[in-house]
Amino acid sequence: MFPRGAIPPADTAPYPVVSSFAALGHIIQDDGTTSQCWQATRAAMWRAFFANAGGGRGRKLGTRRGIVLNERAVGPVLDFRCSRWPFYERRAKEIARVQRAMTSIVMGVRRMEGEDPGEFVRRRHHREAGRIIARTGSWASRWAKRVVEWDQHVARPRNGATWAAVLRPYRDEAWLQRRRAEVGSARASGGRLLIRANSGFVATRWHAGVVAAAEHLRISASTEGV
């Protein structure tokens, strides 16, 4: 596999050139995104859900026990993979959507007589499920916390010889600022870099994801008592 847009060597035999591959339970993509890994994780989360709290026997446990079972069965599936994903809000919203859907199924919220379908979805997913999630904890915040903690773990001096620690400072925020200054961007905090070889979605860099995760946790903590 080569970075998307790069020209691979003429002879790659006996290995085929691929755009993604699985490694230790993760899916690595040539464009730096985590979309395929998230899609595989989401599917695995739903399988774990319907095999436990969302199954026929699981729905007979009641809300409290069902939620506890769901945290134990589905939470670790997300935890195993999400620590290496750079945090960004769009993905956090997708994770929150999955958690709300699973929670509402466990709760068994029913549509009231005469209730508008749109109002029912808002009540079921946001008010009823949101009330439970506020007590049990948001999976999006769980992801943010794991990103921050993993970055701190990798940054420890005793881990300096690991591949993660070696790659962590590669083309970091300081490099981006220098590059923008070199090519005459309007500002150091954002603008052109002139390094892209391929158009498309720009993946969140690790250092930017850590900053976003810390900010997400700060905002979540400040609104808990509101």
Coordinates of C-alpha atoms in Angstrom, one line a residue:
M1 CA 0.0 0.0 0.0
F2 CA 1.2 3.5 -0.8
P3 CA -0.2 7.0 0.1
R4 CA -3.0 7.9 -2.2
G5 CA -1.7 9.9 -5.1
A6 CA 1.9 8.6 -4.8
I7 CA 3.4 6.7 -7.7
P8 CA 4.2 3.1 -6.7
P9 CA 7.3 1.4 -7.9
A10 CA 7.0 -0.4 -11.2
D11 CA 7.7 -3.8 -9.7
T12 CA 5.7 -4.6 -6.5
A13 CA 5.6 -8.4 -7.0
P14 CA 4.8 -10.6 -5.3
Y15 CA 2.6 -8.2 -3.3
P16 CA -0.5 -6.5 -5.0
V17 CA -1.1 -2.8 -4.5
V18 CA -4.1 -2.3 -2.3
S19 CA -6.0 0.8 -1.0
S20 CA -6.5 -0.7 2.5
F21 CA -5.6 -3.7 4.6
A22 CA -6.3 -5.2 8.0
A23 CA -3.7 -5.1 10.7
L24 CA -4.2 -6.3 14.3
G25 CA -8.0 -5.8 14.1
H26 CA -7.7 -2.3 12.5
I27 CA -8.2 -1.3 8.8
I28 CA -5.5 1.0 7.5
Q29 CA -6.4 3.1 4.4
D30 CA -4.1 4.8 1.9
D31 CA -5.8 8.2 2.3
G32 CA -5.3 8.4 6.1
T33 CA -9.0 8.2 6.9
T34 CA -10.7 5.7 9.3
S35 CA -14.0 5.3 7.5
Q36 CA -13.6 1.6 6.7
C37 CA -12.5 0.8 10.2
W38 CA -15.5 2.7 11.6
Q39 CA -17.9 0.9 9.3
A40 CA -16.5 -2.5 10.3
T41 CA -16.6 -1.4 14.0
R42 CA -20.2 -0.2 13.7
A43 CA -21.3 -3.5 12.1
A44 CA -19.5 -5.4 14.9
M45 CA -21.2 -3.3 17.5
W46 CA -24.6 -4.0 16.1
R47 CA -23.8 -7.7 16.0
A48 CA -22.8 -7.6 19.6
F49 CA -25.9 -5.7 20.5
F50 CA -28.4 -8.1 18.9
A51 CA -26.5 -11.1 20.4
N52 CA -27.0 -9.6 23.8
A53 CA -29.2 -6.7 25.0
G54 CA -31.0 -6.3 21.7
G55 CA -31.9 -10.0 21.3
G56 CA -35.1 -11.6 22.3
R57 CA -33.9 -12.7 25.8
G58 CA -32.0 -9.5 26.3
R59 CA -35.0 -7.3 25.8
K60 CA -36.7 -9.1 28.7
L61 CA -34.1 -7.9 31.2
G62 CA -35.6 -4.4 31.6
T63 CA -34.0 -1.1 31.0
R64 CA -31.5 -1.0 33.8
R65 CA -30.1 -4.5 33.3
G66 CA -30.3 -4.1 29.5
I67 CA -28.2 -0.9 29.6
V68 CA -25.6 -2.5 31.8
L69 CA -25.4 -5.5 29.5
N70 CA -25.1 -3.3 26.5
E71 CA -22.2 -1.3 28.0
R72 CA -20.4 -4.6 28.8
A73 CA -21.1 -6.2 25.4
V74 CA -20.9 -3.3 22.9
G75 CA -18.6 -0.8 24.7
P76 CA -15.4 -2.9 24.4
V77 CA -16.0 -3.4 20.7
L78 CA -15.7 0.4 20.2
D79 CA -12.9 0.7 22.8
F80 CA -10.7 -1.8 21.0
R81 CA -10.5 0.2 17.9
C82 CA -11.3 3.9 18.6
S83 CA -8.1 4.8 20.5
R84 CA -6.1 5.2 17.3
W85 CA -8.8 7.2 15.4
P86 CA -8.1 11.0 15.3
F87 CA -11.1 12.6 17.0
Y88 CA -13.5 14.8 15.0
E89 CA -17.0 15.9 15.6
R90 CA -18.7 14.3 12.6
R91 CA -17.6 10.8 13.6
A92 CA -18.5 11.6 17.2
K93 CA -22.1 12.4 16.1
E94 CA -22.2 9.1 14.2
I95 CA -21.1 7.2 17.3
A96 CA -23.7 9.1 19.4
R97 CA -26.4 8.2 16.9
V98 CA -25.6 4.5 17.3
Q99 CA -25.7 4.7 21.1
R100 CA -29.0 6.5 21.1
A101 CA -30.5 4.0 18.7
M102 CA -29.4 1.0 20.8
T103 CA -30.5 2.7 24.1
S104 CA -34.0 3.4 22.7
I105 CA -34.4 -0.2 21.6
V106 CA -33.3 -1.5 25.1
M107 CA -35.8 1.0 26.7
G108 CA -38.6 -0.3 24.4
V109 CA -40.0 3.2 23.9
R110 CA -43.4 3.0 22.1
R111 CA -45.2 5.6 20.0
M112 CA -48.1 7.2 21.9
E113 CA -51.5 7.4 20.3
G114 CA -51.8 10.4 18.0
E115 CA -48.1 11.2 18.3
D116 CA -46.5 12.6 15.1
P117 CA -43.8 10.2 13.7
G118 CA -41.2 12.9 13.7
E119 CA -42.0 13.9 17.3
F120 CA -41.8 10.2 18.3
V121 CA -38.3 9.8 16.9
R122 CA -37.2 13.0 18.7
R123 CA -38.7 11.9 22.0
R124 CA -37.4 8.3 21.6
H125 CA -33.8 9.0 20.5
H126 CA -33.1 12.4 22.1
R127 CA -35.2 12.9 25.2
E128 CA -35.8 9.3 26.5
A129 CA -32.5 7.8 25.3
G130 CA -30.6 11.0 26.1
R131 CA -31.8 10.9 29.7
I132 CA -30.2 7.4 30.1
I133 CA -27.0 8.3 28.3
A134 CA -26.5 11.3 30.5
R135 CA -26.3 8.9 33.4
T136 CA -24.3 6.1 31.8
G137 CA -21.9 8.2 29.8
S138 CA -21.6 9.2 26.2
W139 CA -19.7 6.9 23.9
A140 CA -18.4 9.9 21.9
S141 CA -16.9 11.3 25.1
R142 CA -15.6 7.8 25.8
W143 CA -13.8 7.9 22.5
A144 CA -12.4 11.4 23.1
K145 CA -11.1 10.3 26.5
R146 CA -9.3 7.3 25.1
V147 CA -7.7 9.4 22.3
V148 CA -6.3 11.9 24.9
E149 CA -5.1 9.1 27.2
W150 CA -3.5 7.2 24.3
D151 CA -1.6 10.3 23.2
Q152 CA -0.3 10.8 26.7
H153 CA 0.7 7.2 26.9
V154 CA 2.7 7.3 23.7
A155 CA 4.4 10.6 24.7
R156 CA 5.9 9.0 27.8
P157 CA 9.7 8.8 27.7
R158 CA 9.7 5.1 28.3
N159 CA 7.7 4.5 25.1
G160 CA 10.0 6.6 23.0
A161 CA 11.4 3.7 21.0
T162 CA 7.9 2.4 19.9
W163 CA 6.7 3.0 16.3
A164 CA 3.8 5.0 17.6
A165 CA 6.1 7.4 19.4
V166 CA 8.4 7.7 16.4
L167 CA 5.5 8.5 14.1
R168 CA 3.7 10.8 16.5
P169 CA 5.7 14.0 15.8
Y170 CA 5.9 13.4 12.0
R171 CA 4.6 16.5 10.2
D172 CA 3.0 17.9 13.4
E173 CA 1.4 21.3 13.9
A174 CA 4.8 23.1 13.9
W175 CA 5.7 21.6 10.5
L176 CA 2.3 22.6 9.1
Q177 CA 2.9 26.2 10.2
R178 CA 6.4 26.3 8.7
R179 CA 5.0 24.8 5.4
R180 CA 2.3 27.4 5.2
A181 CA 4.8 30.2 5.8
E182 CA 7.0 28.7 3.0
V183 CA 4.2 28.7 0.4
G184 CA 2.8 32.1 1.4
S185 CA -0.5 31.0 3.0
A186 CA -2.6 33.8 4.5
R187 CA -2.1 32.5 8.0
A188 CA -0.1 29.9 9.9
S189 CA -3.1 28.2 11.5
G190 CA -4.8 27.4 8.2
G191 CA -4.4 27.6 4.5
R192 CA -2.8 25.9 1.6
L193 CA 0.2 23.5 2.0
L194 CA 0.8 22.6 -1.7
I195 CA 1.6 19.0 -0.8
R196 CA -1.6 17.3 -1.9
A197 CA -1.3 14.8 -4.8
N198 CA -5.0 13.8 -4.8
S199 CA -8.3 15.6 -4.3
G200 CA -10.9 14.5 -1.9
F201 CA -11.7 14.4 1.8
V202 CA -8.9 15.6 4.0
A203 CA -8.4 13.2 6.9
T204 CA -8.0 14.7 10.4
R205 CA -4.4 14.6 11.6
W206 CA -3.6 13.0 14.9
H207 CA -2.4 16.1 16.7
A208 CA -5.6 18.0 15.5
G209 CA -7.7 15.1 16.7
V210 CA -6.1 15.2 20.2
V211 CA -6.9 18.9 20.4
A212 CA -10.5 18.3 19.3
A213 CA -10.9 15.5 21.8
A214 CA -9.7 17.6 24.7
E215 CA -12.0 20.4 23.7
H216 CA -14.9 18.0 23.4
L217 CA -14.2 16.7 26.9
R218 CA -14.0 20.3 28.2
I219 CA -17.3 21.3 26.7
S220 CA -19.0 18.0 27.9
A221 CA -17.7 18.6 31.5
S222 CA -19.0 22.2 31.5
T223 CA -22.5 21.2 30.3
E224 CA -23.0 18.2 32.6
G225 CA -24.5 20.3 35.4
V226 CA -26.7 22.4 33.0

